[in-house]
Short mmCIF file of C-alpha atoms and ligand atoms in Angstrom, two decimals:
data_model
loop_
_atom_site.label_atom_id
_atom_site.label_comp_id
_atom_site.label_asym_id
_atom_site.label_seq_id
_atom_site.Cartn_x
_atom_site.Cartn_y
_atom_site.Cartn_z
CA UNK A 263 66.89 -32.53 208.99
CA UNK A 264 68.46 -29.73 207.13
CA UNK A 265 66.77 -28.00 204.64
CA UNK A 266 69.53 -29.07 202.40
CA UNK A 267 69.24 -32.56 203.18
CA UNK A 268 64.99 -32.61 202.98
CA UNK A 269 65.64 -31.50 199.31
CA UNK A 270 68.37 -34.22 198.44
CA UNK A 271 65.35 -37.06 199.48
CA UNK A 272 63.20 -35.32 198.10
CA UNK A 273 64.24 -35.70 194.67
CA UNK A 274 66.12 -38.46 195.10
CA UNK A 275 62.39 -39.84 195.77
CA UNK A 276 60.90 -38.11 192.63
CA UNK A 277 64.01 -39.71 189.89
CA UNK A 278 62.46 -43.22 191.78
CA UNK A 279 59.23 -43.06 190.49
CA UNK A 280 60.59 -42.43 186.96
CA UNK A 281 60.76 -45.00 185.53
CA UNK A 282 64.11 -45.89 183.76
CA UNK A 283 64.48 -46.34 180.04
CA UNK A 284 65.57 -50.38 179.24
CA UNK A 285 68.44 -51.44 176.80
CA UNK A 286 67.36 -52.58 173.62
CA UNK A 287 67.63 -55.81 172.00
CA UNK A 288 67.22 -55.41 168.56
CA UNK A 289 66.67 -59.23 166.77
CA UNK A 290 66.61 -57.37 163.41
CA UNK A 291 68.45 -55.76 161.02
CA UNK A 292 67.11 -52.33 159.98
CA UNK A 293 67.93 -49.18 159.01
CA UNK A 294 66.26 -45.47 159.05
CA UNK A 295 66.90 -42.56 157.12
CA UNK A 296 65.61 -39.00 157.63
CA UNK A 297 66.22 -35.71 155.35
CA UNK A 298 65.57 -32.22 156.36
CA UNK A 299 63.29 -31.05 153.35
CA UNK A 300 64.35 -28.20 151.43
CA UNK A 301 62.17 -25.43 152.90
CA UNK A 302 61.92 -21.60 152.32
CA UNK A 303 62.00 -20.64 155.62
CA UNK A 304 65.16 -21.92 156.58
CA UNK A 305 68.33 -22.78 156.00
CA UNK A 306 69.23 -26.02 157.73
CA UNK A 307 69.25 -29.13 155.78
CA UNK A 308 70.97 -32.35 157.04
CA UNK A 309 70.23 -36.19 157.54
CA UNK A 310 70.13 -38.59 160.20
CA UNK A 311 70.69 -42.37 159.84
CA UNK A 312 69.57 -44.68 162.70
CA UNK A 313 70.40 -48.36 161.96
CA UNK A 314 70.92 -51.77 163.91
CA UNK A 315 74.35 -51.59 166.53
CA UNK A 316 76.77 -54.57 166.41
CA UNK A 317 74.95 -57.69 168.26
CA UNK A 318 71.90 -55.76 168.33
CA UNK A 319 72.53 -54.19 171.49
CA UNK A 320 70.73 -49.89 170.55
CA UNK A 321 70.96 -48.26 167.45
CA UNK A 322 74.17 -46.68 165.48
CA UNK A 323 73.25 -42.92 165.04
CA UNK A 324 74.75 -40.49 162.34
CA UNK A 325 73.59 -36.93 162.28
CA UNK A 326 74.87 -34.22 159.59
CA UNK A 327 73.28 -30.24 160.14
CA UNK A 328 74.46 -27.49 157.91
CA UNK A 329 72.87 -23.89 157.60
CA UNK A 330 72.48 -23.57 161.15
CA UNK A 331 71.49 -19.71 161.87
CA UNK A 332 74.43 -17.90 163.37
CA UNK A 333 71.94 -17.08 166.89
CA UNK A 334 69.08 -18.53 168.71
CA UNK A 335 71.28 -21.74 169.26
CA UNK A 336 72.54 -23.49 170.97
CA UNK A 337 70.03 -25.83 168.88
CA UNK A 338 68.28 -28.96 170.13
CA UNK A 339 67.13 -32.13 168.30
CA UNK A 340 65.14 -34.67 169.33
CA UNK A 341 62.78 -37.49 168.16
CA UNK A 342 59.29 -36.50 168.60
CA UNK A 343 56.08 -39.23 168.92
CA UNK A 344 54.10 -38.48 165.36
CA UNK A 345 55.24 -38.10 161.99
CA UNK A 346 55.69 -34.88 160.32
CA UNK A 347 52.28 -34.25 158.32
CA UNK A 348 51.67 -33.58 154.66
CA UNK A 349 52.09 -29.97 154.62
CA UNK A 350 55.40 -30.10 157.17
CA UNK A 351 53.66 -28.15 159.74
CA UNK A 352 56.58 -29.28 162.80
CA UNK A 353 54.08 -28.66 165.31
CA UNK A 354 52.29 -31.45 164.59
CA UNK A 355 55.15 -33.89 165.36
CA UNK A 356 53.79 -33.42 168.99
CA UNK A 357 55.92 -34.39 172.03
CA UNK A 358 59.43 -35.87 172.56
CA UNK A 359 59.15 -39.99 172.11
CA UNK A 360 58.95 -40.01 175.72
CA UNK A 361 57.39 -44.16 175.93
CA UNK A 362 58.60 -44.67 179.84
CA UNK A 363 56.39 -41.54 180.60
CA UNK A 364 59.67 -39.60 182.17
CA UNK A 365 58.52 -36.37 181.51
CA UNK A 366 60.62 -32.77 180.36
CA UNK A 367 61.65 -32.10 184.24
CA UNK A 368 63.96 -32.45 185.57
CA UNK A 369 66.83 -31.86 182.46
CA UNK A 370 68.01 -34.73 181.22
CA UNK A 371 71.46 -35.67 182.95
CA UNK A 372 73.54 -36.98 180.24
CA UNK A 373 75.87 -38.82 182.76
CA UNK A 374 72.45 -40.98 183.71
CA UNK A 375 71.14 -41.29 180.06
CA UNK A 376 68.87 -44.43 180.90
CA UNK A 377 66.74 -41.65 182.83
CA UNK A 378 66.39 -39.16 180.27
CA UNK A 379 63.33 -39.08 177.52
CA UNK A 380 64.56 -41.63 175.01
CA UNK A 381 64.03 -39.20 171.79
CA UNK A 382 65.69 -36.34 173.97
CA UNK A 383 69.29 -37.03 171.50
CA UNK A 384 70.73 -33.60 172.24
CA UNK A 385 69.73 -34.09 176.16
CA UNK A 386 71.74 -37.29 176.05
CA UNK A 387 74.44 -36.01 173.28
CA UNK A 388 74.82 -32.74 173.46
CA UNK A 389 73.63 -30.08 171.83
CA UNK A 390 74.64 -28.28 168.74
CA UNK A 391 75.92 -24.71 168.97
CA UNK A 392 77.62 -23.96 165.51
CA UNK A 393 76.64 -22.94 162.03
CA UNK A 394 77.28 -27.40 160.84
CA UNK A 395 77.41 -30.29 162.77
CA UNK A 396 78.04 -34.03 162.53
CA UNK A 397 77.92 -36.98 164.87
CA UNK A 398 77.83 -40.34 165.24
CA UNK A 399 76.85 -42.59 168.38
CA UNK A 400 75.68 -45.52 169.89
CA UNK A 401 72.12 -44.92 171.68
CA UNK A 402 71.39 -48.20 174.05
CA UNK A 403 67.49 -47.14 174.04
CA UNK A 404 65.99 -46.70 170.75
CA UNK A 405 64.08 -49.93 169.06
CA UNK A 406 64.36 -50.71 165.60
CA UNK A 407 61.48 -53.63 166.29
CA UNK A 408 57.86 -52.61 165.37
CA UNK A 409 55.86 -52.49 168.13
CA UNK A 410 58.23 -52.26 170.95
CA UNK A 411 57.50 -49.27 173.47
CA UNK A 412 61.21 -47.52 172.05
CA UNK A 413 60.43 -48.24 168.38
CA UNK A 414 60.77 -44.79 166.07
CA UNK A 415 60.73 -45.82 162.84
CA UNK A 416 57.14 -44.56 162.15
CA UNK A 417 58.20 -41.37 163.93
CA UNK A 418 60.54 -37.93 163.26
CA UNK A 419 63.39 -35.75 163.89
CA UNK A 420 62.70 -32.44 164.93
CA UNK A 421 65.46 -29.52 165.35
CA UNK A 422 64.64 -27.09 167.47
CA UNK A 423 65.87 -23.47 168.77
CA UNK A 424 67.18 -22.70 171.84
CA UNK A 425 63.75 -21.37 173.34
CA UNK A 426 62.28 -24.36 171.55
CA UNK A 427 60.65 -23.14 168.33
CA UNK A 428 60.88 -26.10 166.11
CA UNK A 429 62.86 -24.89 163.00
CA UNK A 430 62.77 -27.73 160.44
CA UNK A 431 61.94 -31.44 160.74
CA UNK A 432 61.35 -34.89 158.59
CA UNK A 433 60.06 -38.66 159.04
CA UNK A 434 61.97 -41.69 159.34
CA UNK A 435 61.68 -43.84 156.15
CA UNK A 436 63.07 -47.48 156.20
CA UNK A 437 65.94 -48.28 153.81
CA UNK A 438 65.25 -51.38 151.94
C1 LIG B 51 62.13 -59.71 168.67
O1 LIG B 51 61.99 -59.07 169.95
C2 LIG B 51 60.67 -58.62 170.21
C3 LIG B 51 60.70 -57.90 171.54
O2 LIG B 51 61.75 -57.00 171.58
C4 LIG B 51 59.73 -59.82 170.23
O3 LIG B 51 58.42 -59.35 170.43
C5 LIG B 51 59.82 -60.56 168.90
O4 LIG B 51 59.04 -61.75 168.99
C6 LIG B 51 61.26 -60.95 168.60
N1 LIG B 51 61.33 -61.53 167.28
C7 LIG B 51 62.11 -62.57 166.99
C8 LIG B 51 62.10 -63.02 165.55
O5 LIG B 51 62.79 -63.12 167.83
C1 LIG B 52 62.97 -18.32 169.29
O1 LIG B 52 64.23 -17.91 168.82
C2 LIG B 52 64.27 -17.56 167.44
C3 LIG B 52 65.73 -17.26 167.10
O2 LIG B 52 66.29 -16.36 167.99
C4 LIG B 52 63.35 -16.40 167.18
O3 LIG B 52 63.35 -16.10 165.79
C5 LIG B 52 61.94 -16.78 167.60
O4 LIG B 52 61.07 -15.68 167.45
C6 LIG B 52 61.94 -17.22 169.05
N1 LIG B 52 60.61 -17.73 169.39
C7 LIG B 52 59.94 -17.33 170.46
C8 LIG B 52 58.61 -17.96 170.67
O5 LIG B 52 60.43 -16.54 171.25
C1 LIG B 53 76.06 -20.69 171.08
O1 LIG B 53 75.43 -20.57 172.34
C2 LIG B 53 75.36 -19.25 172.86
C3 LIG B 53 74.63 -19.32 174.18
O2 LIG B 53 75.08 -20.38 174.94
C4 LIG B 53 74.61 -18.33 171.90
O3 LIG B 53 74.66 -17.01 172.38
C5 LIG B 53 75.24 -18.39 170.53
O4 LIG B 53 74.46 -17.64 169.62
C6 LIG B 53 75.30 -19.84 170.06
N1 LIG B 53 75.92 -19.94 168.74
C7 LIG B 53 75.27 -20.45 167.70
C8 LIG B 53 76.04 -20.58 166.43
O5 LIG B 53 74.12 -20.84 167.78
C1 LIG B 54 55.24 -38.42 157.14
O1 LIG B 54 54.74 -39.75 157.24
C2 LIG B 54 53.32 -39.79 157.42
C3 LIG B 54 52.93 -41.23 157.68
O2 LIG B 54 53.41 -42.06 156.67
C4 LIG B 54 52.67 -39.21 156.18
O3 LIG B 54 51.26 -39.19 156.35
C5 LIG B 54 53.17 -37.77 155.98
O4 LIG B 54 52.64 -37.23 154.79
C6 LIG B 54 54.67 -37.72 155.93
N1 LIG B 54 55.08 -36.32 155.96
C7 LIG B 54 55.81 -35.77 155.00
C8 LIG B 54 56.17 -34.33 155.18
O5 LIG B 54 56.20 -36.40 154.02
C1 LIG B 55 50.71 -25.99 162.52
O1 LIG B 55 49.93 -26.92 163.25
C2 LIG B 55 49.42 -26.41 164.47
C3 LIG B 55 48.65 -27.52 165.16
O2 LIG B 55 49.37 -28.73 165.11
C4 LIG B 55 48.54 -25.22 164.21
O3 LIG B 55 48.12 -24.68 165.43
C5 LIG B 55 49.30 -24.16 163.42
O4 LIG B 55 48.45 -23.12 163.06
C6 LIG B 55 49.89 -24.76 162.16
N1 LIG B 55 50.74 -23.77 161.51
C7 LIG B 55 50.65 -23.51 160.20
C8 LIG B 55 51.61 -22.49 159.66
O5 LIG B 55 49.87 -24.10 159.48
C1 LIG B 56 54.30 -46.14 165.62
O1 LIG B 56 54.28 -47.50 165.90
C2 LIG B 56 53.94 -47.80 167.25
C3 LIG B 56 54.07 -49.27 167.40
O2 LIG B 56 55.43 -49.61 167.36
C4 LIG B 56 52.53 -47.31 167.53
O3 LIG B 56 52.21 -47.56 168.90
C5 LIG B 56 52.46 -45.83 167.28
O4 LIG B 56 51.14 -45.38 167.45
C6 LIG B 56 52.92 -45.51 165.87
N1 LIG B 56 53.01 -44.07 165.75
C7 LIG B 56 52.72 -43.44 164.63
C8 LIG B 56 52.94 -41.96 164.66
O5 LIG B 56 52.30 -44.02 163.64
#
């Protein structure tokens, strides 16, 4: 076999044993609201709102960033595994909510988004490469149920550089 071709089953053979991320079904109606705290060493502020999609099929997201810096972009965002703690250290939010144990390589392909980490947003969005930003979108993987392998409502956002220094981040609260 070619070299090329050894390489094609070769990691056609690794994205098998990953295992892919399943739709969500979620029976509830929630939502989840995060603010970027006011902080003196940066700038960026925004929210993010995660709440129930029509039929229960994912999650509706809605993501504002403003005060961006003007380098070090473009910026990534993600949903990491822990809450932020007390003092806001980011560091302590830990890894990407990563449940079905896919890993950080290879880069998520956002054409394939059922095989990329499931807190990876920017991975499977796109990331953000001006001074403000807003989105909204459907995610099919996130769980709004307690105790499902997806669920992030006891979890965080985290915005990140380019080189991955986290920059600002903030827990998920529940609206009631
Ligand atoms: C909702 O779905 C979860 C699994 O996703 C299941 O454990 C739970 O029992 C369901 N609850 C209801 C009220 O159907
Ligand atoms: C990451 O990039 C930012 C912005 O350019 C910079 O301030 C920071 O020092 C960099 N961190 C590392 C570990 O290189
Ligand atoms: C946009 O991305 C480029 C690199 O791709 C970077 O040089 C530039 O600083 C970024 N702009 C912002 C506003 O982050
Ligand atoms: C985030 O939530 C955790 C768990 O409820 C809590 O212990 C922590 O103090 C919160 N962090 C901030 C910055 O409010
Ligand atoms: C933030 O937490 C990490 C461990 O999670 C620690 O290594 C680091 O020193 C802390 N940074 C600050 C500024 O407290
Ligand atoms: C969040 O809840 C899940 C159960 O849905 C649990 O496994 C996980 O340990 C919790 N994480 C935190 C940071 O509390």
């Amino acid at each position: 076999m070619r070299t090329s071709t050894v390489l094609s089953v070769l990691s056609a053979a690794a994205l098998s044993l990953a295992i892919d991320a399943p739709e969500t079904t979620n029976n509830l109606s929630a939502s989840y609201f995060a603010v970027l705290p006011n902080r003196i060493d940066t700038d960026v502020r925004g929210t993010m709102t995660i709440a129930s999609a029509p039929n229960g099929k994912g999650a509706n997201i809605a993501f504002t960033l403003s005060g961006l810096p003007t380098e070090g972009g473009p910026f990534l965002y993600h949903i990491h595994d822990k809450a932020v703690p007390a003092d806001g250290n980011c560091t302590g939010t830990g890894a990407h909510l990563d449940p079905y144990g896919r890993g950080e390589t290879p880069p998520c392909d956002s054409t394939e988004k059922q095989t990329c980490q499931v807190g990876d947003l920017s991975g499977k969005y796109g990331t953000v490469n001006a001074t403000g930003y807003s989105a909204a979108y459907t995610d099919k993987y996130l769980s709004l149920v307690p105790g499902t392998p997806a669920y992030f409502g006891n979890r965080s956002i985290v915005v990140h550089f380019a080189n991955k220094t986290r920059i600002t981040c903030a827990n998920f609260t529940t609206i009631s």
